[in-house]
mmCIF file of C-alpha atoms in Angstrom:
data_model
loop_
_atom_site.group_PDB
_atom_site.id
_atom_site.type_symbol
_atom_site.label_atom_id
_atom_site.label_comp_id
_atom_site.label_asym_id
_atom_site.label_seq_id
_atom_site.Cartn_x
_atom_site.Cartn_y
_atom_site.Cartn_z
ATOM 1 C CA UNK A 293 -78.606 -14.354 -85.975
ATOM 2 C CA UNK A 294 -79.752 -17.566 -84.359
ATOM 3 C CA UNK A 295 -77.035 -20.403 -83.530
ATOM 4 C CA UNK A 296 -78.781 -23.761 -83.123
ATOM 5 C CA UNK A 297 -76.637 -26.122 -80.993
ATOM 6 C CA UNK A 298 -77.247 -29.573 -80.519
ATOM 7 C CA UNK A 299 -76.379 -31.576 -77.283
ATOM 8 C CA UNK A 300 -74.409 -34.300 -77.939
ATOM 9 C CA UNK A 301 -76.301 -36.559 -75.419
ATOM 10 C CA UNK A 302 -77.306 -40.510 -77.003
ATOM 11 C CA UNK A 303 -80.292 -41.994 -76.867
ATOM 12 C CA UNK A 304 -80.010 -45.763 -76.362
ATOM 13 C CA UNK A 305 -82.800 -48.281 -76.603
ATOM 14 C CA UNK A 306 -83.219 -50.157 -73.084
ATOM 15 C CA UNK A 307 -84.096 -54.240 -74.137
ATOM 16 C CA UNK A 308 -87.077 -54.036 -71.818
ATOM 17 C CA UNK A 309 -88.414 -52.152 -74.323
ATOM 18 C CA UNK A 310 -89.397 -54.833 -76.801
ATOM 19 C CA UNK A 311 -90.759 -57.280 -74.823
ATOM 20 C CA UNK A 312 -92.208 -59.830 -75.241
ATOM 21 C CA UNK A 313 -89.794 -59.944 -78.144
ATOM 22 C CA UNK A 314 -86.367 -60.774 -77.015
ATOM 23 C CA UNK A 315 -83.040 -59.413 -76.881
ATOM 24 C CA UNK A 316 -81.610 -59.585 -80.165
ATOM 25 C CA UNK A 317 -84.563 -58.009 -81.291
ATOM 26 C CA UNK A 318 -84.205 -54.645 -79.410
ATOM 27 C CA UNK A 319 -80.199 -54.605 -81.300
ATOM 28 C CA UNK A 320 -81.908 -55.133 -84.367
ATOM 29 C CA UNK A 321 -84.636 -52.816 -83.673
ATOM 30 C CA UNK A 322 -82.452 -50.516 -82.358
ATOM 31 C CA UNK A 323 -80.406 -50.636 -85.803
ATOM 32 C CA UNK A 324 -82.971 -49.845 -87.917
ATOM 33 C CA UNK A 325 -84.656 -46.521 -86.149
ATOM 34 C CA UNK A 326 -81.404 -45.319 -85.651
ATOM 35 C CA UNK A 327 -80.720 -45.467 -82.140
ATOM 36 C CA UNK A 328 -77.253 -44.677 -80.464
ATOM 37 C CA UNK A 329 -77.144 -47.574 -78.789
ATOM 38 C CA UNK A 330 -79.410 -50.325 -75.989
ATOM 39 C CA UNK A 331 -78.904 -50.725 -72.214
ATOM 40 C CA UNK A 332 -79.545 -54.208 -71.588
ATOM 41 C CA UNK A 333 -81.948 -55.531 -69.287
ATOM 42 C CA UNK A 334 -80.461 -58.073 -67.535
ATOM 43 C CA UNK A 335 -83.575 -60.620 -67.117
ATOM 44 C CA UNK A 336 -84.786 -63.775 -67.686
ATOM 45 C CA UNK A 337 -84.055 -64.086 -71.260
ATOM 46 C CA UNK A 338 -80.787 -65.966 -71.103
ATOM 47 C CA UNK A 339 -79.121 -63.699 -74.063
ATOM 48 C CA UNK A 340 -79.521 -60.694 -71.553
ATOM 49 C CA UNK A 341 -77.056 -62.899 -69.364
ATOM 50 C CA UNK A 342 -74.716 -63.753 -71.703
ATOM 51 C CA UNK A 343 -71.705 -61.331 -72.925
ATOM 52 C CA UNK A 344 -70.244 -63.404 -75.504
ATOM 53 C CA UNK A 345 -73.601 -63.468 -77.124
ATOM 54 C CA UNK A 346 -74.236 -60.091 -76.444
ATOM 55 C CA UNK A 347 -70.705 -59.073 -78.194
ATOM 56 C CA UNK A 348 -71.818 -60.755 -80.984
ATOM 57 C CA UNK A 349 -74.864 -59.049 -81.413
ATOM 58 C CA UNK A 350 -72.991 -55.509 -80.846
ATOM 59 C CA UNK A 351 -70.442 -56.510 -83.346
ATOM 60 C CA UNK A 352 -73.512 -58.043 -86.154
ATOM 61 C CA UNK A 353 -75.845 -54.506 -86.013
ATOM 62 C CA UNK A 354 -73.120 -52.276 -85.044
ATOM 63 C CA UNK A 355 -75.142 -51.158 -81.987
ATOM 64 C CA UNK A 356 -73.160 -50.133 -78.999
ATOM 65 C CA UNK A 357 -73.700 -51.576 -75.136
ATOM 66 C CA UNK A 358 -73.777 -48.239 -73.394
ATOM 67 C CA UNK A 359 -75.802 -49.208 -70.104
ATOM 68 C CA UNK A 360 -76.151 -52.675 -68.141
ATOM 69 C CA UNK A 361 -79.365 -52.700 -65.852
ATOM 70 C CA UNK A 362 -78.072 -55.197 -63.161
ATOM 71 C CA UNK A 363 -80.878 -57.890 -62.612
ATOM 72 C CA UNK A 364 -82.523 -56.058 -59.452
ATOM 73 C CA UNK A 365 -86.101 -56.715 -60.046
ATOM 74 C CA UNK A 366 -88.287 -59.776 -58.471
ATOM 75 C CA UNK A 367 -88.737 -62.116 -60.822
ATOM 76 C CA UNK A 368 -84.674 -61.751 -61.706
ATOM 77 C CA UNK A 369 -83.985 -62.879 -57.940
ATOM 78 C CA UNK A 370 -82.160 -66.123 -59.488
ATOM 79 C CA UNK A 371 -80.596 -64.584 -62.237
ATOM 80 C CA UNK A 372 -76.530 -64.611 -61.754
ATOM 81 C CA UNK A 373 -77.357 -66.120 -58.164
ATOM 82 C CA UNK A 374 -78.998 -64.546 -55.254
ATOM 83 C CA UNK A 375 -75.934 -63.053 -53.738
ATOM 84 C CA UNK A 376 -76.621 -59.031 -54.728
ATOM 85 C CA UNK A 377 -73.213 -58.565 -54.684
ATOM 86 C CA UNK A 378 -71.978 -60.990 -57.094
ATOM 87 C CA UNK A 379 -74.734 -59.795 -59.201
ATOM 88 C CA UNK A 380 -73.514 -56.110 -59.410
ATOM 89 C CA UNK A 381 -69.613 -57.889 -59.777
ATOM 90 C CA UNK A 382 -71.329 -59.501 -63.307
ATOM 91 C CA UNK A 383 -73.067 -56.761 -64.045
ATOM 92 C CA UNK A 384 -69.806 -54.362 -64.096
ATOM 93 C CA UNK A 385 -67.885 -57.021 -66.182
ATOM 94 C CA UNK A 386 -70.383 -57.265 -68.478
ATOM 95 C CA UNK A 387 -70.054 -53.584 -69.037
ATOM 96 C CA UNK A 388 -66.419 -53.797 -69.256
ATOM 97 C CA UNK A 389 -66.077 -56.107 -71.648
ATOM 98 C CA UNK A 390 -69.011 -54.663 -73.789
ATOM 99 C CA UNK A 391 -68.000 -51.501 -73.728
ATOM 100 C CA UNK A 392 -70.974 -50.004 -71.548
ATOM 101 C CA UNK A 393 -69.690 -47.022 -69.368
ATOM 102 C CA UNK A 394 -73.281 -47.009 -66.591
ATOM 103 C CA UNK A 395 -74.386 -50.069 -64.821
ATOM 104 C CA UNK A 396 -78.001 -49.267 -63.500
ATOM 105 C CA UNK A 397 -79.072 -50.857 -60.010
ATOM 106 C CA UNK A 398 -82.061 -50.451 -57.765
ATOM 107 C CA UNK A 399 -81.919 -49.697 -53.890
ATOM 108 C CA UNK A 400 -81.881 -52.859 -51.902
ATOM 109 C CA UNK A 401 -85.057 -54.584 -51.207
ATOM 110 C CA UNK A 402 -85.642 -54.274 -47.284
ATOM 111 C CA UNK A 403 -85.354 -58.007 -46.455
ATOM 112 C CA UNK A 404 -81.953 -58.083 -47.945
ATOM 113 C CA UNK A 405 -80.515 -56.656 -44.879
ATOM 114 C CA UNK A 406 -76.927 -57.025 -44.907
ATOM 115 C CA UNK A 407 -76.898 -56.038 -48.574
ATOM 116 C CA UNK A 408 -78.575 -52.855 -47.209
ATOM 117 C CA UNK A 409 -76.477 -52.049 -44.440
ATOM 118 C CA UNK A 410 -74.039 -52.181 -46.515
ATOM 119 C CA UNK A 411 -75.309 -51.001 -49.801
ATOM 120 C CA UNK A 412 -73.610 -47.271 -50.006
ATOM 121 C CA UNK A 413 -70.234 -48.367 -48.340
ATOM 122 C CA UNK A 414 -70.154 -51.580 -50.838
ATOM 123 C CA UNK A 415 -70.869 -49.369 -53.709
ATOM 124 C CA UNK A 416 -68.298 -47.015 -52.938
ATOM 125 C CA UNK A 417 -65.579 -49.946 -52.878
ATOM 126 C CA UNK A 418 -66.739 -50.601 -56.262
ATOM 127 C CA UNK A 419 -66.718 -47.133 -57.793
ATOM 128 C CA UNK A 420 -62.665 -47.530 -56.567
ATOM 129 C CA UNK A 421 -62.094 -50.584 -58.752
ATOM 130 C CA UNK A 422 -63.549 -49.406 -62.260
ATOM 131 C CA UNK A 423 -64.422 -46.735 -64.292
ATOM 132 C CA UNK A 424 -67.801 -47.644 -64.734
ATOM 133 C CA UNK A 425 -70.582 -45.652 -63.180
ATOM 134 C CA UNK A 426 -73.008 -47.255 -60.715
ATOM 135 C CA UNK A 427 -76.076 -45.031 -61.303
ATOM 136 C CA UNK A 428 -79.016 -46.076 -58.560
ATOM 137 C CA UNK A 429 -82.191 -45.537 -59.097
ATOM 138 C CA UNK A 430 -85.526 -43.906 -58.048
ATOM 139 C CA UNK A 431 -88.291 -46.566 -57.254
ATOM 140 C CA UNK A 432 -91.603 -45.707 -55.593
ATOM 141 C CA UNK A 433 -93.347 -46.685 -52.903
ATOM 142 C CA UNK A 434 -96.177 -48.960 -52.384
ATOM 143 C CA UNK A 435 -99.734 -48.054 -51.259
ATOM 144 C CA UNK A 436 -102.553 -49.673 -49.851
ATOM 145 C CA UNK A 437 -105.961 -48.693 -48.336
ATOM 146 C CA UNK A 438 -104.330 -45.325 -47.193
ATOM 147 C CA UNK A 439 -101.062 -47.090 -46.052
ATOM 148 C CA UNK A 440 -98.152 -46.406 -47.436
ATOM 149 C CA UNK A 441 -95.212 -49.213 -47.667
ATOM 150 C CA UNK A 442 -91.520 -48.756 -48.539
ATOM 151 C CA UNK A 443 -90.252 -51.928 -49.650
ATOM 152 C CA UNK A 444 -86.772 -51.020 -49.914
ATOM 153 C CA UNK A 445 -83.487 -49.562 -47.993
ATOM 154 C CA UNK A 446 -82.198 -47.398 -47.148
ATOM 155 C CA UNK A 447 -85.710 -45.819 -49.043
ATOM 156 C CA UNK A 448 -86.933 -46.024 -52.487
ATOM 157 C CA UNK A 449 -85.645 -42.192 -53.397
ATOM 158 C CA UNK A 450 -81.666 -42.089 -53.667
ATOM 159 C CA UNK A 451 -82.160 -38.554 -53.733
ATOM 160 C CA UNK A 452 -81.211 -37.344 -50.217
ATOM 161 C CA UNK A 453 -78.612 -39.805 -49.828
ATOM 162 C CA UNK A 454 -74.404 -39.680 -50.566
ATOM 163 C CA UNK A 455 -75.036 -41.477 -53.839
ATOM 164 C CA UNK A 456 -72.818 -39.952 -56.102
ATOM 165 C CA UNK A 457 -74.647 -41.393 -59.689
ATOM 166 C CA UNK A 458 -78.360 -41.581 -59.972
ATOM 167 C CA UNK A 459 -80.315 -42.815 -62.448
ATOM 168 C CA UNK A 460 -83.638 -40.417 -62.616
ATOM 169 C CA UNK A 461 -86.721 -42.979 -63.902
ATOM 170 C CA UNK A 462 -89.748 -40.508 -65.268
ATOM 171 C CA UNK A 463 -92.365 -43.295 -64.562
ATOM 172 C CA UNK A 464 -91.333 -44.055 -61.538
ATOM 173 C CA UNK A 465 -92.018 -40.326 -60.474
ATOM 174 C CA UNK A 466 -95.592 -40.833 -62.015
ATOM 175 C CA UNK A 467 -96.265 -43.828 -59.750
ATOM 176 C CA UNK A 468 -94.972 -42.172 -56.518
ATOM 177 C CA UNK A 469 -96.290 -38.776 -56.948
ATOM 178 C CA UNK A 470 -93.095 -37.451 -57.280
ATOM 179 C CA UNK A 471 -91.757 -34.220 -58.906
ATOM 180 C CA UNK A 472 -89.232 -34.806 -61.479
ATOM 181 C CA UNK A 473 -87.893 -31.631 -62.012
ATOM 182 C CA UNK A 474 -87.380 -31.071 -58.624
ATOM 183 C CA UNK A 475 -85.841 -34.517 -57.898
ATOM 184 C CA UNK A 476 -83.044 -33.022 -61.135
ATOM 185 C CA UNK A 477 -82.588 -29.849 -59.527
ATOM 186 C CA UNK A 478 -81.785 -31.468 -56.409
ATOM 187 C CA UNK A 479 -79.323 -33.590 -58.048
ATOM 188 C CA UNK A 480 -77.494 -31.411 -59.875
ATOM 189 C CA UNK A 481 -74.279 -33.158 -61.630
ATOM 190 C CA UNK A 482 -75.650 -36.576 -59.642
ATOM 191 C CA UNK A 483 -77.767 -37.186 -62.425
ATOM 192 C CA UNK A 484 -75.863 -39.262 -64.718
ATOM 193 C CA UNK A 485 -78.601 -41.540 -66.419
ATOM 194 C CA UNK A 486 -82.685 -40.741 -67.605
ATOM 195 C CA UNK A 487 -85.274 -43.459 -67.963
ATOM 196 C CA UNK A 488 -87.266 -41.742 -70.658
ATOM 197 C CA UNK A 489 -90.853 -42.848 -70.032
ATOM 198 C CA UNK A 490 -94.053 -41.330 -68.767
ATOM 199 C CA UNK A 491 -96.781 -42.312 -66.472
ATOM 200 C CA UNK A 492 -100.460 -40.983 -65.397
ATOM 201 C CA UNK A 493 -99.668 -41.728 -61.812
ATOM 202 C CA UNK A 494 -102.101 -44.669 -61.411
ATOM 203 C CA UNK A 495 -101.670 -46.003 -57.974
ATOM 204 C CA UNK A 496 -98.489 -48.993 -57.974
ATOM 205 C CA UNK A 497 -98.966 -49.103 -61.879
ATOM 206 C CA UNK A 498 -95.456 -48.369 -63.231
ATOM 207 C CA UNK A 499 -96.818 -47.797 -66.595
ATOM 208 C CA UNK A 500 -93.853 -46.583 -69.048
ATOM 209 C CA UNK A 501 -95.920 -44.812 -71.513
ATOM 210 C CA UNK A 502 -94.141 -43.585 -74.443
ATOM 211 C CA UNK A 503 -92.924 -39.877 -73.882
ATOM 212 C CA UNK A 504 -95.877 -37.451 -74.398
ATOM 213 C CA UNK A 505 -98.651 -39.804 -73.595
ATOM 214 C CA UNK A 506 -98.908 -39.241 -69.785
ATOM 215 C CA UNK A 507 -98.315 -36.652 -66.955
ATOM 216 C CA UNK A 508 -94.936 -36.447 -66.626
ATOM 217 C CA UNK A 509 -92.688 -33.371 -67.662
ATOM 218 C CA UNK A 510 -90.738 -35.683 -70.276
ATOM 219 C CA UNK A 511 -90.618 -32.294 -72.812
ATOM 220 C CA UNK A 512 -89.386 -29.827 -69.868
ATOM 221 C CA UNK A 513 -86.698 -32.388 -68.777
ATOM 222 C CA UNK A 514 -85.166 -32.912 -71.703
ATOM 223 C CA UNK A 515 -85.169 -29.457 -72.606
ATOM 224 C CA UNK A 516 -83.512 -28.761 -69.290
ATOM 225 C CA UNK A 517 -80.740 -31.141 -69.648
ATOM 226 C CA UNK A 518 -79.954 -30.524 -72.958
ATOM 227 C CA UNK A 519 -79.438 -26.611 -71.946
ATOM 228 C CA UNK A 520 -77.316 -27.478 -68.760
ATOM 229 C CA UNK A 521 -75.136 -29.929 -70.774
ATOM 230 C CA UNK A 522 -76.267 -33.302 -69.688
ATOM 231 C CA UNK A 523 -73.962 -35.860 -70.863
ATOM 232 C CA UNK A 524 -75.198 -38.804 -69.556
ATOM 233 C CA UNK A 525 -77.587 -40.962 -71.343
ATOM 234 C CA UNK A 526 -81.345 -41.031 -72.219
ATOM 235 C CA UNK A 527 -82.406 -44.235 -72.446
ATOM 236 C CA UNK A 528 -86.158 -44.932 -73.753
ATOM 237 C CA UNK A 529 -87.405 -47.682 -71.404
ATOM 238 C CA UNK A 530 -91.006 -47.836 -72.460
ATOM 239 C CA UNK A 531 -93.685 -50.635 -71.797
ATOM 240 C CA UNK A 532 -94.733 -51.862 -75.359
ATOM 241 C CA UNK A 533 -96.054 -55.837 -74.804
ATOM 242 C CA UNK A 534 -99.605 -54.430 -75.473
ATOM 243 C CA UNK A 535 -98.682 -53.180 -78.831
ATOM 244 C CA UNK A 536 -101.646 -55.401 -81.263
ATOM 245 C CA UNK A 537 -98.537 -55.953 -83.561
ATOM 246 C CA UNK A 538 -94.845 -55.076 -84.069
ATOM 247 C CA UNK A 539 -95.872 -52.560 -86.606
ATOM 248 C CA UNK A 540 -97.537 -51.154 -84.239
ATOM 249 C CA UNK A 541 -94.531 -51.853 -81.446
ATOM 250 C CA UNK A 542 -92.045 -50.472 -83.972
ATOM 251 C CA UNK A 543 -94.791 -47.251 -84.348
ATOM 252 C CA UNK A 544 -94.097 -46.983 -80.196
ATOM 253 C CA UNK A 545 -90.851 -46.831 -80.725
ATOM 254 C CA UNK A 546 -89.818 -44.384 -83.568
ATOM 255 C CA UNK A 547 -92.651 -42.156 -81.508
ATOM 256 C CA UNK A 548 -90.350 -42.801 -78.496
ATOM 257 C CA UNK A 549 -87.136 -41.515 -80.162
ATOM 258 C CA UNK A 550 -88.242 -39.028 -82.212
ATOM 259 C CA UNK A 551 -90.101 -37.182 -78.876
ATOM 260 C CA UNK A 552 -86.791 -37.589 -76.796
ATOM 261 C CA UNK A 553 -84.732 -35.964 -80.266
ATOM 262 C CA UNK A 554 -86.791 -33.344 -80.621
ATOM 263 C CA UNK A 555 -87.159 -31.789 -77.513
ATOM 264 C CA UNK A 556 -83.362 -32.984 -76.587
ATOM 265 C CA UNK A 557 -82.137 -29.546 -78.328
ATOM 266 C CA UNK A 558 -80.787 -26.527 -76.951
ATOM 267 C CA UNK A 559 -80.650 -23.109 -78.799
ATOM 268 C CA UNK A 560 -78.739 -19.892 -78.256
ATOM 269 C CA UNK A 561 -79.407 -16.740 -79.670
ATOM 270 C CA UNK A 562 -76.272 -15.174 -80.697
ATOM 271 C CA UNK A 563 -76.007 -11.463 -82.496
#
């Protein structure tokens, strides 16, 4: 007789997701293809900054906060200041007062050297002062005319280092040639958040394809987590501002979910 168990992992919508539509959209979005829930991108678009907003929105479509991605990237430099610490201080409030249980942050960039220096020890002070998981992420490095540059500290692969939450990001293994499963294995319990996305390893293109379209093994991952009882979240953080339409955005995005159901299933054969 076959018993068919499945994992009670969620799958959240990330807000990047949407763009160029905004952040209300990926709630309501997120509402009506039946997501578990959105990790917000903490960006430019001031309602990404804002919690009382943001409760708002949680409370209007019923959609949970279950992540906060901390505003890490360049062009969010400005966004809650430029101190990185009083960034990641907003960022876990937010998530505290929303309800989110992961805040996602990115190695330091290398010219933020004290932030580096300190970067594991400061993180470790404030995994002591809140439940919330700090899950840091895999990035990639640059290349250029057979050079290779790491642009951030203490490296761009949390891997190998005393990080006890990483966040494993499936395109960013496409861009630096990395392999996935291996980076999981290696991990073990460490892996606490997925970026579900794919990539065809075009050289410093982090593409976020939707699941399936790329090189990445997005099927074999899933597959593996759901059978080692992951429970940490999938979150689909795809790249969809070329979409000719929001049908055809919306098309992305039930594509996106329904992949990362589907192969999120574990079965047991039981006589």
């Amino acid at each position: 007789m076959s018993d068919i168990r499945v994992p009670s992992g969620e799958v959240a919508l990330s807000t990047a997701s949407v763009y160029p539509e905004r952040t209300p959209d990926a709630f309501e979005l997120a509402a009506r293809l039946g997501y578990d829930g959105v990790e917000i991108m903490v960006g430019q678009d001031p309602v990404s900054q804002d919690v009382e907003v943001l409760q708002r929105l949680r409370d209007h479509y019923q959609i949970p906060v279950l992540a906060i991605h901390a505003p890490c990237l360049l062009v969010t430099q400005r966004v809650w200041g430029r101190d990185p610490w009083v960034k990641l201080r907003r960022a876990r409030e937010a998530a505290e007062r929303l309800g989110a249980r992961t805040v996602v942050v990115h190695p330091p960039f290398r010219w933020q050297r004290d932030y580096a220096k300190e970067f594991e020890k400061g993180l470790a002070r404030m995994r002591d002062e809140t439940d919330i998981v700090f899950a840091v992420e895999n990035m990639f490095p640059l290349r250029a005319r057979g050079n290779e540059v790491v642009p951030y500290a203490p490296d761009w692969n949390p891997v190998d280092y005393d990080f006890p939450d990483v966040t494993l990001d499936l395109s960013h293994t496409a861009v630096s040639g990395s392999d996935a499963m291996e980076m999981a294995t290696k991990l073990g319990d460490r892996l606490a958040h997925l970026h579900l996305a794919d990539g065809l390893g075009t050289t410093n293109k982090d593409e976020h394809l939707v699941p399936g379209r790329g090189t990445q093994p997005c099927a074999p991952m899933l597959e593996r987590l759901a059978g080692s009882g992951y429970r940490g979240l999938i979150v689909l953080e795809i790249n969809t501002r070329r979409a000719a339409s929001r049908t055809e955005r919306i098309e992305d995005l039930t594509e996106a979910l329904a992949f990362a159901r589907h192969h999120f299933a574990a079965s047991s054969t039981a006589s």
